[in-house]
Short mmCIF file of C-alpha atoms in Angstrom, two decimals:
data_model
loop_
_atom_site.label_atom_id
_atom_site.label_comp_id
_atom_site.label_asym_id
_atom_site.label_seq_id
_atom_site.Cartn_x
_atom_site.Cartn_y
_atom_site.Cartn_z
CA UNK A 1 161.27 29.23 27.90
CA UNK A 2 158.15 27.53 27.41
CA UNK A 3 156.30 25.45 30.95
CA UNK A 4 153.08 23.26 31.95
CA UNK A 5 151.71 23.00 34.69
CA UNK A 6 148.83 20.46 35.87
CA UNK A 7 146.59 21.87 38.49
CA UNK A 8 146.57 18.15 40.56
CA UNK A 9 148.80 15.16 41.00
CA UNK A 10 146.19 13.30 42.06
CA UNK A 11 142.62 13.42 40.78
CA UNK A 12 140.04 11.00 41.83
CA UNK A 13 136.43 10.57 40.34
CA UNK A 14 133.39 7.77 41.04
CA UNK A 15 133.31 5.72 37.62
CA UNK A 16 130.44 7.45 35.18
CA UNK A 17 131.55 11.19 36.57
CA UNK A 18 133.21 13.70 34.69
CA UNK A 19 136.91 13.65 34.04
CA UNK A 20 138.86 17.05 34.50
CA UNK A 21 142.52 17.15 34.05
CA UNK A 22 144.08 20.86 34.14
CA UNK A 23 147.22 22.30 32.44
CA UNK A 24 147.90 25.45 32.19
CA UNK A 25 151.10 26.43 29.79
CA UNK A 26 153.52 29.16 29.46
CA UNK A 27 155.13 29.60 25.99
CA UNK A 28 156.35 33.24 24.03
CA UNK A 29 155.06 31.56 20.44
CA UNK A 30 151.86 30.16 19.48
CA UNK A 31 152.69 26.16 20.82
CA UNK A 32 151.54 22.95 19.94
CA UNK A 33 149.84 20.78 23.17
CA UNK A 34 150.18 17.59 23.35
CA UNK A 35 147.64 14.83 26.19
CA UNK A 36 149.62 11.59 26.78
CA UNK A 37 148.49 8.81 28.82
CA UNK A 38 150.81 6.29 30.16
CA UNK A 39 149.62 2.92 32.00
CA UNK A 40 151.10 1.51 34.88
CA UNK A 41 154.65 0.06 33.57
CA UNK A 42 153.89 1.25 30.33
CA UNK A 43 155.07 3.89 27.60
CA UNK A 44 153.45 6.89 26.58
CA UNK A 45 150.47 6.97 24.67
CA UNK A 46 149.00 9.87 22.70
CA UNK A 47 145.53 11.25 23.19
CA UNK A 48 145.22 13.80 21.39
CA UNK A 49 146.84 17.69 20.38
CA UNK A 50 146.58 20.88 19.56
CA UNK A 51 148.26 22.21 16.41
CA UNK A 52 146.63 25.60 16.31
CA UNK A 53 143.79 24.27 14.06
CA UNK A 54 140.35 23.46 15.87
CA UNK A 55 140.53 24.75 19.35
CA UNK A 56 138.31 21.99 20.90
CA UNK A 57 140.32 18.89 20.13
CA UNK A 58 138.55 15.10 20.48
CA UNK A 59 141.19 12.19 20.91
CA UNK A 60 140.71 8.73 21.82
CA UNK A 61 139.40 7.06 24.35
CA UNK A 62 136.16 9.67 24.72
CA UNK A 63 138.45 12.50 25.45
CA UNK A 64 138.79 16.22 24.29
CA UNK A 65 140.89 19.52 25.43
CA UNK A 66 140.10 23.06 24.54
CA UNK A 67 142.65 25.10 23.69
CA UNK A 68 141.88 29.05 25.61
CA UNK A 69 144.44 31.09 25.04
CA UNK A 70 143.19 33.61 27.14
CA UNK A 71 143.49 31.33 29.85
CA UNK A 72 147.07 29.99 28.62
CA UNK A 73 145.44 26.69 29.11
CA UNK A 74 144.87 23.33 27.70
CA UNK A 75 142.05 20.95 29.92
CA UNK A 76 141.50 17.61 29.15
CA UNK A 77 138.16 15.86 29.95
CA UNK A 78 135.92 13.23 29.31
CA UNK A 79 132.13 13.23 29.68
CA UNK A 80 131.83 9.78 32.06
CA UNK A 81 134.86 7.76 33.64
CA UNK A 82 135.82 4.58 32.90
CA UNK A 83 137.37 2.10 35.33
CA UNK A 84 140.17 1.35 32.27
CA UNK A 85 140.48 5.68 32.61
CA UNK A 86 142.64 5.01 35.67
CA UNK A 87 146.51 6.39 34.49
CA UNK A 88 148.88 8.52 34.60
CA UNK A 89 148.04 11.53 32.52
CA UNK A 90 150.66 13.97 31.13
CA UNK A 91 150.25 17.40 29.09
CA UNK A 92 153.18 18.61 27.10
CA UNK A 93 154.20 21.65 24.99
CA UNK A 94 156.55 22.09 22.14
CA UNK A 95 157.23 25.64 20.96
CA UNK A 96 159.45 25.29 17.37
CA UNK A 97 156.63 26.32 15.75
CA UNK A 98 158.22 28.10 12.48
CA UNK A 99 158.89 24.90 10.44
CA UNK A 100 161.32 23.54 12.17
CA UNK A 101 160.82 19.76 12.47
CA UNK A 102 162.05 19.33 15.52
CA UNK A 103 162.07 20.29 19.64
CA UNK A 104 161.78 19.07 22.79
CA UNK A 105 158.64 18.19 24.41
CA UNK A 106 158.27 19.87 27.70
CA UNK A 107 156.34 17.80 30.20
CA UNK A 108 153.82 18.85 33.18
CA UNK A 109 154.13 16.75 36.48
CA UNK A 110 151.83 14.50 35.77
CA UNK A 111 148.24 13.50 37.27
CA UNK A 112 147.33 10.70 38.09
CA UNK A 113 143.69 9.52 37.54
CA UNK A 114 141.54 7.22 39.77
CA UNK A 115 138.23 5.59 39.20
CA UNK A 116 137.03 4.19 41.62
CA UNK A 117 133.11 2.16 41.86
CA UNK B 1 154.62 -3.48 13.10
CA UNK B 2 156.67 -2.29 16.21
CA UNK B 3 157.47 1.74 15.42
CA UNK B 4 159.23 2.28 17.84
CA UNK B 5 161.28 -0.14 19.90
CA UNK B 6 163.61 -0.52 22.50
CA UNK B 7 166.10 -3.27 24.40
CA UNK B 8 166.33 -4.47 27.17
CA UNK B 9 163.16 -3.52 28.63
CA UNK B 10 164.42 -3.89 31.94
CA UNK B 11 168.11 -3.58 32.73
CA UNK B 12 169.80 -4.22 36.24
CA UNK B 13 173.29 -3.45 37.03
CA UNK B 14 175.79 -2.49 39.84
CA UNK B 15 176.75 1.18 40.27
CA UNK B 16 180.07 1.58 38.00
CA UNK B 17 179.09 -0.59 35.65
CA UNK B 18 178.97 0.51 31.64
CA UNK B 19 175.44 -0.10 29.86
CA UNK B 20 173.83 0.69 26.57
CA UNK B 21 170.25 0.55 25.32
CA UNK B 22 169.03 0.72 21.78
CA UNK B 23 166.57 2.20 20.33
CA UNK B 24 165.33 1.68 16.74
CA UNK B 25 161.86 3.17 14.43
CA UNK B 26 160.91 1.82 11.38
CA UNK B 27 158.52 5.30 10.60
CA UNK B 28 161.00 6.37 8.43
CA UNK B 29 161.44 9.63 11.22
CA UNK B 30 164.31 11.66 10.65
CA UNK B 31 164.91 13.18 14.33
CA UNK B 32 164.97 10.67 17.23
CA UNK B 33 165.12 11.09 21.48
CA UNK B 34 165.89 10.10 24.37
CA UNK B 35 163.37 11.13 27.33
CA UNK B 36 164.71 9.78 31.01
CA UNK B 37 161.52 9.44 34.00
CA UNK B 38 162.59 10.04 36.94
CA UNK B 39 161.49 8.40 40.42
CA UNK B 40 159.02 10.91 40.67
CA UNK B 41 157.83 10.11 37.15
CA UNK B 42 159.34 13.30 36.01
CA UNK B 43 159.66 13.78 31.88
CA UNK B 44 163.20 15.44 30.83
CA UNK B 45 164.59 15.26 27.42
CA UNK B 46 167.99 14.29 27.30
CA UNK B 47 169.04 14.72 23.67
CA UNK B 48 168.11 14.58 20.16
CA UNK B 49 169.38 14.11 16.92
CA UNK B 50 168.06 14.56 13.61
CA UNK B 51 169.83 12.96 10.32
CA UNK B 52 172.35 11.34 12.75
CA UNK B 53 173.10 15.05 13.89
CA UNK B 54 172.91 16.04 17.33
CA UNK B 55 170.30 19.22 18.12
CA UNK B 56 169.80 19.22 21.22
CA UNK B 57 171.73 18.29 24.26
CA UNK B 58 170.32 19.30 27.65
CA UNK B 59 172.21 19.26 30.91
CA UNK B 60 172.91 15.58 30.91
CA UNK B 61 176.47 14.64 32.40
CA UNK B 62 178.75 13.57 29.86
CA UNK B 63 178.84 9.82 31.43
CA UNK B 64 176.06 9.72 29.34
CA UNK B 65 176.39 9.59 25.26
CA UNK B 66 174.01 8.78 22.60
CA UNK B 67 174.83 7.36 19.17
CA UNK B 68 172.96 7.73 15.71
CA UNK B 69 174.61 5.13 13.27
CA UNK B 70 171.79 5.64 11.23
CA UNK B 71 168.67 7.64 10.71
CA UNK B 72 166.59 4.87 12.39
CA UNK B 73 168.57 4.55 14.96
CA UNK B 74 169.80 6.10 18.30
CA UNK B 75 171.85 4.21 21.13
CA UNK B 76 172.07 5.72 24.52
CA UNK B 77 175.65 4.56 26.35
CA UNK B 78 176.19 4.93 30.09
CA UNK B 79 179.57 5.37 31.65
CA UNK B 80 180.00 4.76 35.07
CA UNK B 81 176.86 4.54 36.33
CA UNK B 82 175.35 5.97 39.81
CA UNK B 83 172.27 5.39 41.92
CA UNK B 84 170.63 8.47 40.49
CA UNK B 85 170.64 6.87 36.77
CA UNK B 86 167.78 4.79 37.96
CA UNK B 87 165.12 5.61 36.07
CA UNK B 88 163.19 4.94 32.95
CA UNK B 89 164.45 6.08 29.59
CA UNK B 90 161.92 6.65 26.97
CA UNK B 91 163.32 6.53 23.05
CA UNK B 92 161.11 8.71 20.49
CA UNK B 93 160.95 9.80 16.90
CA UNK B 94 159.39 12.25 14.78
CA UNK B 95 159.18 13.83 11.15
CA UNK B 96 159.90 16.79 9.74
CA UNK B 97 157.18 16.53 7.11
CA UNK B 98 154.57 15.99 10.46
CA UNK B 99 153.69 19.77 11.25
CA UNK B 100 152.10 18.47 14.09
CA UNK B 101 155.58 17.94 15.68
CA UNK B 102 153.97 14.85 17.01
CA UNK B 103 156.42 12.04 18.95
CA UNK B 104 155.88 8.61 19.01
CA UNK B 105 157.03 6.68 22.02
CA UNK B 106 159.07 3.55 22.78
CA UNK B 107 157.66 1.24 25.33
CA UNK B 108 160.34 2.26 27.41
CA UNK B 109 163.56 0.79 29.51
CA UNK B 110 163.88 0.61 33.29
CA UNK B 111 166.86 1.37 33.91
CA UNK B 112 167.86 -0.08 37.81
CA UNK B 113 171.48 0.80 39.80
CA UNK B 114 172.47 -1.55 42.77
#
């Protein structure tokens, strides 16, 4: 059965430092990874995925993940932090890769990013 | 210009009580969700159907049922609920012509036992 796992419920950085989210998945096929975002007393937002094209994937926002499947991991980061940065940030794995148009996202912990002055 | 969209937003009730909330996507998606967020903020699917068929059903007590009258639809019903239903319950949708297997998001409904 396929798992992520985020390295960090709680990261904190100065506004203008580098972001670094970790997840780290387990999974016996070749998955598809998945960054959502969600805002205080909002839904989920995507920010970007991996779909076994481009390992180095650039979403919105100013943030990218590489895709190592050495490491069986999946990192999201951003270059400088933004005060609007501050959420919660979730990585996610499906695994019916194979054409089938359908499974269930399975969801790391969460981490939750502050940016503070 | 809503994709996906859910009522109520926020739902209060006493424990025992019988709720519903709807969930509807106008992406043309043929396989829909429901997601429930625990206190803990905690992601677990719940169940999924795809061309009003149910595909997957996870361990989710059988107080709880969903219903698909239609592709672009999926209802989630709650019998007798408990404290530990409080949470927030997340509809989604996807296509089966996306190979990205990505899943759009409802804003979401907090769901709140007394």
């Amino acid at each position: 059965a396929q798992s992520v796992t985020q390295l960090g419920s709680h990261v904190s950085v100065s506004e203008g430092a580098l972001v670094l989210l970790r997840c780290n998945y387990s999974s016996s096929v070749p998955p598809y990874l998945f960054w959502y975002v969600q805002y205080p007393n909002q839904g989920l937002q995507l920010l970007l995925k991996y779909t076994s094209a481009a390992t180095l994937v650039k979403g919105i926002n100013g943030f990218e993940a590489e895709f190592k499947k050495s490491e069986t991991s999946f990192h999201l980061t951003k270059p400088s932090a933004h005060m609007s940065d501050a959420a919660e940030y979730f990585c996610a794995v499906i695994t019916n890769a194979g054409g089938t148009s359908y499974g269930k996202l399975t969801f790391g912990q969460g981490t939750i990013l502050t940016v503070h002055p | 210009d809503t994709a996906v969209s859910q009522t109520p937003k926020y739902l209060v009730t006493q424990m025992g009580n019988d709720k519903s909330i709807k969930c509807e996507q106008n992406l043309g998606h043929d396989t829909m969700y429901w997601y429930k967020q625990d206190s803990k903020k905690f992601l677990k699917i719940m169940f999924s159907y795809n061309n009003k068929e149910l595909i997957i059903n996870e361990t989710v007590p059988n107080r709880f049922s969903p219903k698909s009258p239609d592709k672009a639809h999926l209802n989630l019903h709650i019998n007798s609920l408990e404290l530990g239903d409080s949470a927030v319950y997340f509809c989604a949708s996807s296509s089966p012509r996306d190979a990205n297997n990505e899943q759009f998001f409802g804003p979401g409904t907090r769901l709140t036992v007394l």
